Structure formats: structure tokens, C-alpha cells
Amino acid sequence: MTRIAGRTLGERAIATSPDIPLFDLRLEEEDLQAVREALESGWLTMGPRIEQFESAYAEFLGCSHAIALSNCTAALHLAYLAVGVGPGDEVVVPSMSFAATSNAVLYCGGTPVFAEIVGREDLGIDVADVADRITDRTKAVCAMHYAGYPAAVDRLRELCDARGIALVEDAAHSPSAELDGRKLGTWGAAGCFSFFSNKVLSVGEGGLLATDDDAVAERVKSLRSHGMTSGSWDRHRGHAETYDIVDLGFNYRMDEPRAALLLSRMRRVDDDIERRRRIVRGYRERLKGVERLTIPYSDDDVDRSSCYVMPTLLDESVDRREFRQGLSARGIQTSILYPAIHEFSEYRKRYPDVSLPRTEDAARTQVTLPLFPHMTDEQLDRVTEAVAELL
Ligand SMILES: Cc1ncc(COP(=O)(O)O)c(C=O)c1O
């Protein structure tokens, strides 16, 4: 349900929407105003608001370049291309992620090599397992910051540097989290962010690639717009008369209304994350003694996470479908983040022999509970009481 400045606009998106949805989006009047101004400006494709958003986001992350894109899948695709992934190359990726992380390797003609998670307490990629999977053909390693909790990018960076391999971060869940005072998404050659509808910083569809590497930035800027030597905005302002095409690129551009909405919403993102953390702490406190349930990560980890979702893991003895149906019958929506990528039909067809016991265990037992910044204590009580009752 979308609410604007306390009002509900239209009907719920789905007639049978639950009382307590998995996520909920709130926009403020200032967001609407920003989009309205963009719409009224008469310039809708990439223009001044994109430039403004990119500078603001680069400053926010503390990196040299932030390049707005149509979505995070595009960011991953361009990140892999920019670090040189091509046919015959391998990229070590987590299987506990959304399929975009590995699909983008396939778009480049490369081969995704799936690595294990640490375990039930930490669903991030396991550094030792990554090290074991590196071969002469490995071009890059991708770390995904699951639910906004930092993957071990400090150690991965050392590993990658020692082996002459690029580190790419899938930071789709972590727009403003840090490890050792450095923002996630700025540890490797490229950090890829998502502004998809249910993300911590969302605009519907949108993405961004962050980098400190000038050559990566230049290639990504070129590839996002068909390898053209000038954009429409340059030509509109008379900065370029015509253009050449110097690379085989794509249309991965973002537009002005989205940049305006992002600029407006990003002013509140750290407050939103602080509210998410408060709710996650509330979950942890309330679910502490519940049997047959594991809450991954520690209380301290919560302070370092952007708390995108609230993951839990059931014991093998619990029937997950029944458990989820029980919550659904009480008006509580849940999800599974994630089914293991290597177990999807398309991937089984390509790579039938992949076996990752820890990832498969997590994928089989994971349940994601509702989490959004304005979730009330009453809603939290209802979810946690229902979980305890069903277990
Ligand atoms: C971990 C992860 N990577 C990549 C993506 C792809 O993001 P987008 O939908 O912006 O392409 C998502 C979004 O669902 C995601 O969760």
C-alpha cells in the first residue's frame, strides 16, 4: 500500500493484502513536490537531476563516482563488463542471493561459480570457500551484503588483491551500511545498488554503480548509453553537435523523475535505517527464547546493517509451508529470501552438479518476516506472538 503524507492513495495493490505486509512504502509531500518539479521541467530523460543525484550519492558514499542506472541488474552487468568479464571467464558469486547477481555474469558470457554462505548465523559469502573456488579463469568475486549485513569485504578485498582479481559488491540491500567506517559498495572495483520498489531506498525501478576507479567509471558511463560520445542533455545544451558510437552499449539510463525522488528520499534514508534497526532489535528481543528458530547475526551486527529484511531460520523439524500459512491466516505476510540460485531450473539445467549444503539448508528453512520503518510496536507484538505460538 502506498501512503502519501498520511493519506492512502487508491485501493490496496492486491485485494487480499495482508494486515501486516512484508514491506510498506511511505512517501511524503516533499517527495511528490520533487517529482512534480521534475515533470514540470520539460526534461524527463537523463539531465540535471541525475547529475545532482550522482554527486550527492558519491558524497554520501565517500567515493569518486556514482553512476545512476536503470536498475541494479544493469549495474551488475556493467560492473562485470568493466572489470573485463567475458566468455570463458569465471566469477565467484553467492548462491544465497537474488538471481541477478549471477545472471549478469551469464550476460557477459562468463560462468558463475557458486560459493557457500558462512552458516545459519551469517548468510554472507564464506571467504575460505571463495578462496577454494578461485582458478586461473577467475576474473572477479562478487560479495552480496545479505539483508544489509556486511559480507567480509575486508578479507575478500585482501584475497582478491593478492590474486589480481576484481571485487564487485552487490550492495542492493545496503545503501548506507558500513564496515570499519567505510560504506558498503566502496570496498571493491564497483558497488552495485538497487532502488527497486521494496528496497531500503526505493523509487520503483532504479540502480547505481559506485566506483573509485576512473577507467571503470568511464566505461560504465559509456555503456549505459549505447557507447555514445555525447548524450541528449549535452546536445540540448549545445555542448556537442553530434555523436559517435565507440562501444557496444545499452540503454541502462535512469530518468529525471526518479532522480528527483531519490534526491528527496535519500535525505531520510539514515533515519529510516535507524527505525529499521529499532524494529530488528525489537524482533531479536521478543524472539530470543523461541524454540526451533534461529535469528541470524548478533545484536552488534544490527548496528552495522541497513536492516533491509528480517531473516529467520526454522529448525528442520518445522513444516515451513504450514508455518507460513499459519502466519498468513493471521494476516501476516512472509517471504523466502532466498531460494538458492543454483537450485533454480535454469541453473540446474546449466550446472547440474553444484552442491552447497549450508546454502541449501538455509534456502530450505529461511522465512523472512515483515519489516518497514514505520512498523508499530503493536504490529511487532502481533508478528512475534504469532511466531511463538506457531512454533
Ligand atoms: C541481492 C540483489 N541483487 C540484485 C538485485 C537486482 O536489483 P534490480 O531489481 O534493481 O535490478 C536485487 C533486487 O531484487 C537484489 O536483491
Tab-separated table of C-alpha atoms and ligand atoms in Angstrom:
chain	number	residue	atom	x	y	z
A	1	MET	CA	0.000	0.000	0.000
A	2	THR	CA	1.348	3.447	-0.865
A	3	ARG	CA	0.584	6.266	1.532
A	4	ILE	CA	1.342	9.845	0.787
A	5	ALA	CA	1.730	12.215	3.714
A	6	GLY	CA	-0.547	10.056	5.850
A	7	ARG	CA	-3.204	9.565	3.158
A	8	THR	CA	-3.891	6.324	1.412
A	9	LEU	CA	-3.981	6.698	-2.340
A	10	GLY	CA	-6.374	4.365	-4.099
A	11	GLU	CA	-7.064	0.776	-3.248
A	12	ARG	CA	-4.507	-1.668	-1.935
A	13	ALA	CA	-2.477	-3.083	-4.805
A	14	ILE	CA	-3.747	-6.588	-4.058
A	15	ALA	CA	-7.333	-7.021	-2.862
A	16	THR	CA	-6.309	-9.676	-0.337
A	17	SER	CA	-3.323	-7.722	1.012
A	18	PRO	CA	-2.325	-8.842	4.487
A	19	ASP	CA	-2.809	-6.663	7.590
A	20	ILE	CA	0.907	-6.690	8.158
A	21	PRO	CA	2.693	-6.681	4.816
A	22	LEU	CA	6.259	-7.767	4.264
A	23	PHE	CA	7.211	-4.188	3.440
A	24	ASP	CA	5.347	-0.923	3.152
A	25	LEU	CA	6.298	2.280	1.394
A	26	ARG	CA	5.613	5.786	2.628
A	27	LEU	CA	6.132	8.893	0.567
A	28	GLU	CA	5.976	12.445	1.931
A	29	GLU	CA	4.640	15.620	0.371
A	30	GLU	CA	8.232	16.786	-0.308
A	31	ASP	CA	8.800	13.654	-2.432
A	32	LEU	CA	5.716	14.415	-4.522
A	33	GLN	CA	6.794	18.012	-4.890
A	34	ALA	CA	10.252	16.965	-6.107
A	35	VAL	CA	8.752	14.639	-8.738
A	36	ARG	CA	6.212	17.272	-9.750
A	37	GLU	CA	9.014	19.799	-10.348
A	38	ALA	CA	10.905	17.251	-12.450
A	39	LEU	CA	7.795	16.531	-14.510
A	40	GLU	CA	7.117	20.238	-14.994
A	41	SER	CA	10.698	20.988	-16.012
A	42	GLY	CA	10.088	19.728	-19.536
A	43	TRP	CA	13.163	17.462	-19.455
A	44	LEU	CA	12.489	13.863	-18.467
A	45	THR	CA	15.425	11.753	-19.600
A	46	MET	CA	18.906	11.945	-18.052
A	47	GLY	CA	19.601	15.586	-17.209
A	48	PRO	CA	20.470	17.952	-14.346
A	49	ARG	CA	18.711	15.983	-11.583
A	50	ILE	CA	20.667	12.854	-12.490
A	51	GLU	CA	23.909	14.861	-12.213
A	52	GLN	CA	22.784	16.266	-8.870
A	53	PHE	CA	21.775	12.843	-7.571
A	54	GLU	CA	25.054	11.278	-8.699
A	55	SER	CA	27.144	13.925	-6.905
A	56	ALA	CA	25.009	13.629	-3.777
A	57	TYR	CA	25.265	9.838	-3.722
A	58	ALA	CA	29.037	9.847	-4.372
A	59	GLU	CA	29.456	12.222	-1.442
A	60	PHE	CA	27.116	10.148	0.706
A	61	LEU	CA	29.174	7.003	-0.007
A	62	GLY	CA	32.532	8.764	0.084
A	63	CYS	CA	33.604	7.562	-3.368
A	64	SER	CA	34.738	9.262	-6.573
A	65	HIS	CA	31.990	8.202	-8.964
A	66	ALA	CA	28.321	7.271	-8.577
A	67	ILE	CA	26.613	6.445	-11.866
A	68	ALA	CA	22.818	6.278	-11.962
A	69	LEU	CA	21.383	3.359	-13.935
A	70	SER	CA	18.029	1.833	-14.769
A	71	ASN	CA	18.362	-0.891	-12.114
A	72	CYS	CA	20.879	-2.913	-10.125
A	73	THR	CA	20.848	-5.789	-12.619
A	74	ALA	CA	22.201	-3.314	-15.186
A	75	ALA	CA	24.776	-2.126	-12.619
A	76	LEU	CA	25.983	-5.705	-12.080
A	77	HIS	CA	26.128	-6.321	-15.831
A	78	LEU	CA	28.196	-3.184	-16.420
A	79	ALA	CA	30.382	-3.852	-13.361
A	80	TYR	CA	31.325	-7.293	-14.653
A	81	LEU	CA	31.939	-5.949	-18.172
A	82	ALA	CA	34.016	-3.056	-16.825
A	83	VAL	CA	36.319	-5.385	-14.864
A	84	GLY	CA	36.785	-7.452	-18.016
A	85	VAL	CA	34.478	-10.456	-17.572
A	86	GLY	CA	33.957	-12.142	-20.945
A	87	PRO	CA	33.459	-15.573	-22.487
A	88	GLY	CA	35.490	-18.234	-20.686
A	89	ASP	CA	35.916	-16.179	-17.508
A	90	GLU	CA	34.611	-17.247	-14.111
A	91	VAL	CA	33.090	-15.079	-11.403
A	92	VAL	CA	32.697	-16.464	-7.886
A	93	VAL	CA	29.238	-15.459	-6.608
A	94	PRO	CA	26.960	-16.348	-3.699
A	95	SER	CA	24.060	-18.705	-4.421
A	96	MET	CA	22.213	-17.183	-1.446
A	97	SER	CA	21.219	-14.063	-3.396
A	98	PHE	CA	18.772	-12.818	-5.966
A	99	ALA	CA	19.382	-14.350	-9.405
A	100	ALA	CA	20.542	-11.001	-10.846
A	101	THR	CA	23.912	-11.483	-9.087
A	102	SER	CA	24.722	-14.477	-11.278
A	103	ASN	CA	22.508	-13.760	-14.312
A	104	ALA	CA	24.666	-10.724	-15.034
A	105	VAL	CA	27.747	-12.968	-15.270
A	106	LEU	CA	25.934	-15.034	-17.895
A	107	TYR	CA	25.010	-11.868	-19.836
A	108	CYS	CA	28.782	-11.318	-20.259
A	109	GLY	CA	29.321	-14.866	-21.492
A	110	GLY	CA	31.076	-15.753	-18.244
A	111	THR	CA	30.482	-18.637	-15.851
A	112	PRO	CA	29.141	-18.072	-12.338
A	113	VAL	CA	30.899	-20.274	-9.786
A	114	PHE	CA	28.738	-20.547	-6.695
A	115	ALA	CA	30.247	-20.287	-3.218
A	116	GLU	CA	28.880	-21.200	0.211
A	117	ILE	CA	27.481	-18.994	2.927
A	118	VAL	CA	29.225	-18.859	6.301
A	119	GLY	CA	26.326	-20.692	8.019
A	120	ARG	CA	22.997	-20.265	9.791
A	121	GLU	CA	24.306	-17.336	11.877
A	122	ASP	CA	25.712	-15.434	8.896
A	123	LEU	CA	24.234	-15.776	5.418
A	124	GLY	CA	27.081	-13.857	3.741
A	125	ILE	CA	29.561	-15.486	1.365
A	126	ASP	CA	32.255	-17.609	3.047
A	127	VAL	CA	35.746	-16.261	2.337
A	128	ALA	CA	37.532	-19.625	2.762
A	129	ASP	CA	35.128	-21.261	0.328
A	130	VAL	CA	35.627	-18.410	-2.155
A	131	ALA	CA	39.407	-18.907	-1.920
A	132	ASP	CA	38.988	-22.627	-2.708
A	133	ARG	CA	36.976	-21.855	-5.829
A	134	ILE	CA	39.404	-19.399	-7.421
A	135	THR	CA	41.054	-20.769	-10.578
A	136	ASP	CA	43.197	-19.370	-13.402
A	137	ARG	CA	39.982	-18.349	-15.123
A	138	THR	CA	38.555	-16.339	-12.199
A	139	LYS	CA	38.137	-12.707	-13.214
A	140	ALA	CA	36.094	-11.434	-10.267
A	141	VAL	CA	34.444	-12.250	-6.965
A	142	CYS	CA	31.050	-10.804	-6.083
A	143	ALA	CA	30.021	-10.308	-2.459
A	144	MET	CA	26.396	-9.598	-1.608
A	145	HIS	CA	25.575	-7.898	1.702
A	146	TYR	CA	22.671	-10.122	2.686
A	147	ALA	CA	19.802	-8.192	4.306
A	148	GLY	CA	22.192	-5.247	4.676
A	149	TYR	CA	24.697	-7.068	6.950
A	150	PRO	CA	28.279	-6.572	5.725
A	151	ALA	CA	29.843	-9.539	3.957
A	152	ALA	CA	33.545	-9.898	4.815
A	153	VAL	CA	34.625	-7.473	2.112
A	154	ASP	CA	37.729	-6.504	4.088
A	155	ARG	CA	39.082	-10.055	3.850
A	156	LEU	CA	37.718	-10.559	0.334
A	157	ARG	CA	39.484	-7.411	-0.776
A	158	GLU	CA	42.799	-8.779	0.545
A	159	LEU	CA	42.180	-12.115	-1.137
A	160	CYS	CA	41.249	-10.505	-4.460
A	161	ASP	CA	44.174	-8.061	-4.380
A	162	ALA	CA	46.602	-10.899	-3.677
A	163	ARG	CA	45.251	-12.904	-6.614
A	164	GLY	CA	44.860	-9.978	-9.047
A	165	ILE	CA	41.081	-10.420	-9.197
A	166	ALA	CA	38.394	-7.727	-9.106
A	167	LEU	CA	35.989	-7.488	-6.181
A	168	VAL	CA	32.436	-6.466	-7.096
A	169	GLU	CA	29.855	-5.726	-4.398
A	170	ASP	CA	26.181	-6.427	-4.840
A	171	ALA	CA	25.019	-3.735	-2.426
A	172	ALA	CA	21.351	-3.971	-3.448
A	173	HIS	CA	20.363	-4.405	0.224
A	174	SER	CA	22.794	-1.961	1.777
A	175	PRO	CA	22.505	1.649	0.613
A	176	SER	CA	24.079	3.125	3.739
A	177	ALA	CA	25.698	0.445	5.884
A	178	GLU	CA	29.356	0.413	6.852
A	179	LEU	CA	32.202	-1.906	7.699
A	180	ASP	CA	35.074	-0.342	9.699
A	181	GLY	CA	33.750	3.131	8.936
A	182	ARG	CA	33.751	2.589	5.182
A	183	LYS	CA	30.459	2.409	3.294
A	184	LEU	CA	29.479	-0.904	1.750
A	185	GLY	CA	29.666	-0.689	-2.015
A	186	THR	CA	33.001	1.177	-1.897
A	187	TRP	CA	35.301	-1.728	-0.979
A	188	GLY	CA	35.863	-3.185	-4.432
A	189	ALA	CA	36.216	-2.170	-8.062
A	190	ALA	CA	32.463	-1.486	-8.229
A	191	GLY	CA	29.469	-1.422	-5.866
A	192	CYS	CA	26.004	-2.044	-7.300
A	193	PHE	CA	22.896	-0.565	-5.660
A	194	SER	CA	19.186	-1.171	-6.217
A	195	PHE	CA	16.333	1.299	-5.776
A	196	PHE	CA	13.679	-1.323	-6.575
A	197	SER	CA	10.255	-0.844	-5.034
A	198	ASN	CA	10.790	-2.808	-1.811
A	199	LYS	CA	14.367	-1.721	-1.141
A	200	VAL	CA	15.609	0.475	1.725
A	201	LEU	CA	15.893	3.431	-0.663
A	202	SER	CA	13.263	2.810	-3.301
A	203	VAL	CA	11.789	4.570	-6.301
A	204	GLY	CA	10.152	1.715	-8.189
A	205	GLU	CA	12.967	0.841	-10.564
A	206	GLY	CA	16.472	2.244	-10.346
A	207	GLY	CA	20.102	1.387	-9.731
A	208	LEU	CA	23.559	2.839	-9.346
A	209	LEU	CA	27.186	1.824	-9.728
A	210	ALA	CA	29.772	3.299	-7.348
A	211	THR	CA	33.498	3.206	-8.044
A	212	ASP	CA	36.790	4.922	-7.258
A	213	ASP	CA	38.291	3.675	-10.496
A	214	ASP	CA	38.221	6.338	-13.230
A	215	ALA	CA	38.537	3.763	-16.030
A	216	VAL	CA	35.604	1.721	-14.677
A	217	ALA	CA	33.521	4.903	-14.361
A	218	GLU	CA	34.290	5.992	-17.897
A	219	ARG	CA	33.392	2.583	-19.373
A	220	VAL	CA	30.174	2.328	-17.348
A	221	LYS	CA	29.053	5.837	-18.328
A	222	SER	CA	29.677	4.987	-21.945
A	223	LEU	CA	27.962	1.578	-21.844
A	224	ARG	CA	24.858	2.890	-20.071
A	225	SER	CA	24.023	4.932	-23.145
A	226	HIS	CA	24.958	2.854	-26.210
A	227	GLY	CA	28.620	3.805	-26.157
A	228	MET	CA	27.656	7.268	-27.446
A	229	THR	CA	30.243	10.020	-27.168
A	230	SER	CA	27.613	12.567	-26.084
A	231	GLY	CA	24.161	12.431	-24.534
A	232	SER	CA	20.921	14.224	-25.420
A	233	TRP	CA	21.393	16.617	-22.492
A	234	ASP	CA	24.844	17.652	-23.819
A	235	ARG	CA	23.423	18.217	-27.270
A	236	HIS	CA	20.398	20.070	-25.862
A	237	ARG	CA	22.747	22.487	-24.107
A	238	GLY	CA	24.823	22.881	-27.260
A	239	HIS	CA	27.853	21.120	-25.777
A	240	ALA	CA	28.002	18.644	-28.624
A	241	GLU	CA	26.820	18.844	-32.188
A	242	THR	CA	26.616	15.144	-32.921
A	243	TYR	CA	27.935	11.859	-31.563
A	244	ASP	CA	29.911	8.792	-32.435
A	245	ILE	CA	29.308	5.256	-31.122
A	246	VAL	CA	32.552	3.815	-29.820
A	247	ASP	CA	31.415	0.694	-27.925
A	248	LEU	CA	28.531	-1.782	-27.985
A	249	GLY	CA	26.443	-0.380	-25.150
A	250	PHE	CA	22.898	-0.496	-23.837
A	251	ASN	CA	20.096	1.770	-22.750
A	252	TYR	CA	20.587	1.493	-18.984
A	253	ARG	CA	19.744	5.122	-18.218
A	254	MET	CA	17.728	6.442	-15.308
A	255	ASP	CA	15.310	9.344	-15.818
A	256	GLU	CA	14.771	12.708	-14.127
A	257	PRO	CA	11.612	11.996	-12.064
A	258	ARG	CA	13.343	9.009	-10.454
A	259	ALA	CA	16.473	11.028	-9.715
A	260	ALA	CA	14.277	13.726	-8.144
A	261	LEU	CA	12.509	11.151	-5.960
A	262	LEU	CA	15.836	9.612	-4.955
A	263	LEU	CA	17.305	13.003	-4.036
A	264	SER	CA	14.286	13.710	-1.885
A	265	ARG	CA	14.120	10.276	-0.248
A	266	MET	CA	17.842	9.906	0.392
A	267	ARG	CA	17.702	12.810	2.869
A	268	ARG	CA	15.690	10.498	5.138
A	269	VAL	CA	17.424	7.184	4.419
A	270	ASP	CA	19.625	7.160	7.527
A	271	ASP	CA	16.624	7.967	9.742
A	272	ASP	CA	14.686	5.184	8.015
A	273	ILE	CA	17.554	2.756	8.631
A	274	GLU	CA	17.699	3.773	12.299
A	275	ARG	CA	13.983	2.971	12.574
A	276	ARG	CA	14.528	-0.370	10.838
A	277	ARG	CA	17.287	-1.171	13.350
A	278	ARG	CA	14.979	-0.385	16.251
A	279	ILE	CA	12.415	-2.837	14.868
A	280	VAL	CA	15.024	-5.531	14.292
A	281	ARG	CA	16.228	-5.085	17.883
A	282	GLY	CA	12.578	-5.440	18.949
A	283	TYR	CA	12.293	-8.674	16.962
A	284	ARG	CA	15.502	-10.059	18.450
A	285	GLU	CA	14.427	-9.228	21.997
A	286	ARG	CA	10.931	-10.694	21.577
A	287	LEU	CA	12.030	-13.854	19.700
A	288	LYS	CA	15.057	-14.609	21.908
A	289	GLY	CA	13.650	-17.583	23.784
A	290	VAL	CA	11.552	-19.061	20.968
A	291	GLU	CA	12.488	-22.659	20.278
A	292	ARG	CA	13.097	-24.162	16.847
A	293	LEU	CA	14.040	-20.726	15.472
A	294	THR	CA	17.431	-19.192	14.638
A	295	ILE	CA	17.804	-15.452	14.231
A	296	PRO	CA	20.992	-14.945	12.231
A	297	TYR	CA	23.576	-12.271	13.093
A	298	SER	CA	24.213	-10.687	16.505
A	299	ASP	CA	22.826	-7.648	18.307
A	300	ASP	CA	26.049	-5.787	17.455
A	301	ASP	CA	25.700	-6.669	13.776
A	302	VAL	CA	22.359	-4.850	13.710
A	303	ASP	CA	24.161	-1.518	14.301
A	304	ARG	CA	26.237	-2.112	11.164
A	305	SER	CA	23.363	-3.232	8.948
A	306	SER	CA	20.866	-1.296	6.860
A	307	CYS	CA	18.318	-3.914	8.011
A	308	TYR	CA	16.645	-4.413	4.651
A	309	VAL	CA	14.729	-7.525	5.734
A	310	MET	CA	14.194	-9.582	8.889
A	311	PRO	CA	15.553	-13.092	8.232
A	312	THR	CA	14.816	-16.124	10.412
A	313	LEU	CA	15.674	-19.799	10.004
A	314	LEU	CA	13.405	-22.608	11.165
A	315	ASP	CA	14.636	-25.904	12.539
A	316	GLU	CA	14.369	-28.798	10.086
A	317	SER	CA	11.573	-30.255	12.257
A	318	VAL	CA	9.244	-27.345	11.412
A	319	ASP	CA	6.985	-27.599	8.342
A	320	ARG	CA	7.778	-24.269	6.691
A	321	ARG	CA	4.727	-24.223	4.468
A	322	GLU	CA	2.401	-24.777	7.438
A	323	PHE	CA	4.242	-22.158	9.468
A	324	ARG	CA	3.897	-19.582	6.698
A	325	GLN	CA	0.245	-20.478	6.164
A	326	GLY	CA	-0.321	-20.012	9.906
A	327	LEU	CA	1.128	-16.523	9.724
A	328	SER	CA	-0.814	-15.755	6.567
A	329	ALA	CA	-4.064	-16.828	8.271
A	330	ARG	CA	-3.249	-14.241	10.965
A	331	GLY	CA	-2.829	-11.516	8.310
A	332	ILE	CA	0.972	-11.605	8.328
A	333	GLN	CA	2.862	-11.736	5.046
A	334	THR	CA	6.192	-13.565	4.792
A	335	SER	CA	8.672	-14.369	2.072
A	336	ILE	CA	11.715	-16.520	1.394
A	337	LEU	CA	14.968	-14.686	0.808
A	338	TYR	CA	16.260	-16.589	-0.987
A	339	PRO	CA	15.745	-19.860	-2.759
A	340	ALA	CA	19.316	-20.907	-3.682
A	341	ILE	CA	20.131	-19.716	-7.208
A	342	HIS	CA	21.883	-22.960	-8.164
A	343	GLU	CA	18.661	-24.885	-7.424
A	344	PHE	CA	16.518	-22.945	-9.930
A	345	SER	CA	15.570	-24.945	-13.049
A	346	GLU	CA	17.540	-22.719	-15.409
A	347	TYR	CA	20.680	-23.114	-13.307
A	348	ARG	CA	20.188	-26.838	-12.651
A	349	LYS	CA	19.998	-27.247	-16.438
A	350	ARG	CA	23.304	-25.438	-16.875
A	351	TYR	CA	25.161	-26.644	-13.765
A	352	PRO	CA	23.519	-29.869	-12.529
A	353	ASP	CA	26.321	-30.874	-10.154
A	354	VAL	CA	26.562	-27.838	-7.876
A	355	SER	CA	26.203	-28.848	-4.236
A	356	LEU	CA	26.273	-26.297	-1.402
A	357	PRO	CA	24.913	-27.960	1.755
A	358	ARG	CA	24.958	-24.868	4.004
A	359	THR	CA	23.254	-22.692	1.389
A	360	GLU	CA	20.701	-25.403	0.624
A	361	ASP	CA	19.917	-25.786	4.335
A	362	ALA	CA	19.343	-22.029	4.681
A	363	ALA	CA	17.265	-21.894	1.490
A	364	ARG	CA	15.077	-24.741	2.772
A	365	THR	CA	14.461	-23.271	6.220
A	366	GLN	CA	14.512	-19.491	5.704
A	367	VAL	CA	11.467	-17.306	6.412
A	368	THR	CA	11.537	-13.525	6.075
A	369	LEU	CA	9.255	-11.581	8.434
A	370	PRO	CA	7.678	-8.131	7.853
A	371	LEU	CA	9.938	-5.117	8.258
A	372	PHE	CA	9.447	-1.466	7.322
A	373	PRO	CA	10.488	1.762	9.041
A	374	HIS	CA	7.038	2.723	10.331
A	375	MET	CA	6.119	-0.740	11.646
A	376	THR	CA	4.456	-0.221	15.025
A	377	ASP	CA	5.198	-1.981	18.325
A	378	GLU	CA	1.707	-3.424	18.157
A	379	GLN	CA	2.439	-4.972	14.746
A	380	LEU	CA	5.753	-6.268	16.084
A	381	ASP	CA	3.962	-7.864	19.043
A	382	ARG	CA	1.414	-9.466	16.725
A	383	VAL	CA	4.065	-10.988	14.462
A	384	THR	CA	6.295	-12.242	17.266
A	385	GLU	CA	3.394	-13.636	19.303
A	386	ALA	CA	2.124	-15.482	16.208
A	387	VAL	CA	5.616	-16.870	15.505
A	388	ALA	CA	5.987	-18.083	19.100
A	389	GLU	CA	2.509	-19.622	19.077
A	390	LEU	CA	3.099	-21.480	15.809
A	391	LEU	CA	6.443	-22.877	16.941
B	1	LIG	C1	20.740	-9.019	-3.946
B	1	LIG	C2	20.103	-8.393	-5.137
B	1	LIG	N1	20.862	-8.190	-6.223
B	1	LIG	C3	20.355	-7.615	-7.329
B	1	LIG	C4	19.037	-7.225	-7.384
B	1	LIG	C5	18.514	-6.652	-8.661
B	1	LIG	O1	18.077	-5.353	-8.468
B	1	LIG	P1	17.132	-4.622	-9.538
B	1	LIG	O2	15.756	-5.141	-9.319
B	1	LIG	O3	17.277	-3.167	-9.190
B	1	LIG	O4	17.661	-4.950	-10.888
B	1	LIG	C6	18.223	-7.379	-6.267
B	1	LIG	C7	16.832	-6.905	-6.290
B	1	LIG	O5	15.873	-7.545	-6.073
B	1	LIG	C8	18.766	-7.995	-5.113
B	1	LIG	O6	18.021	-8.192	-4.024
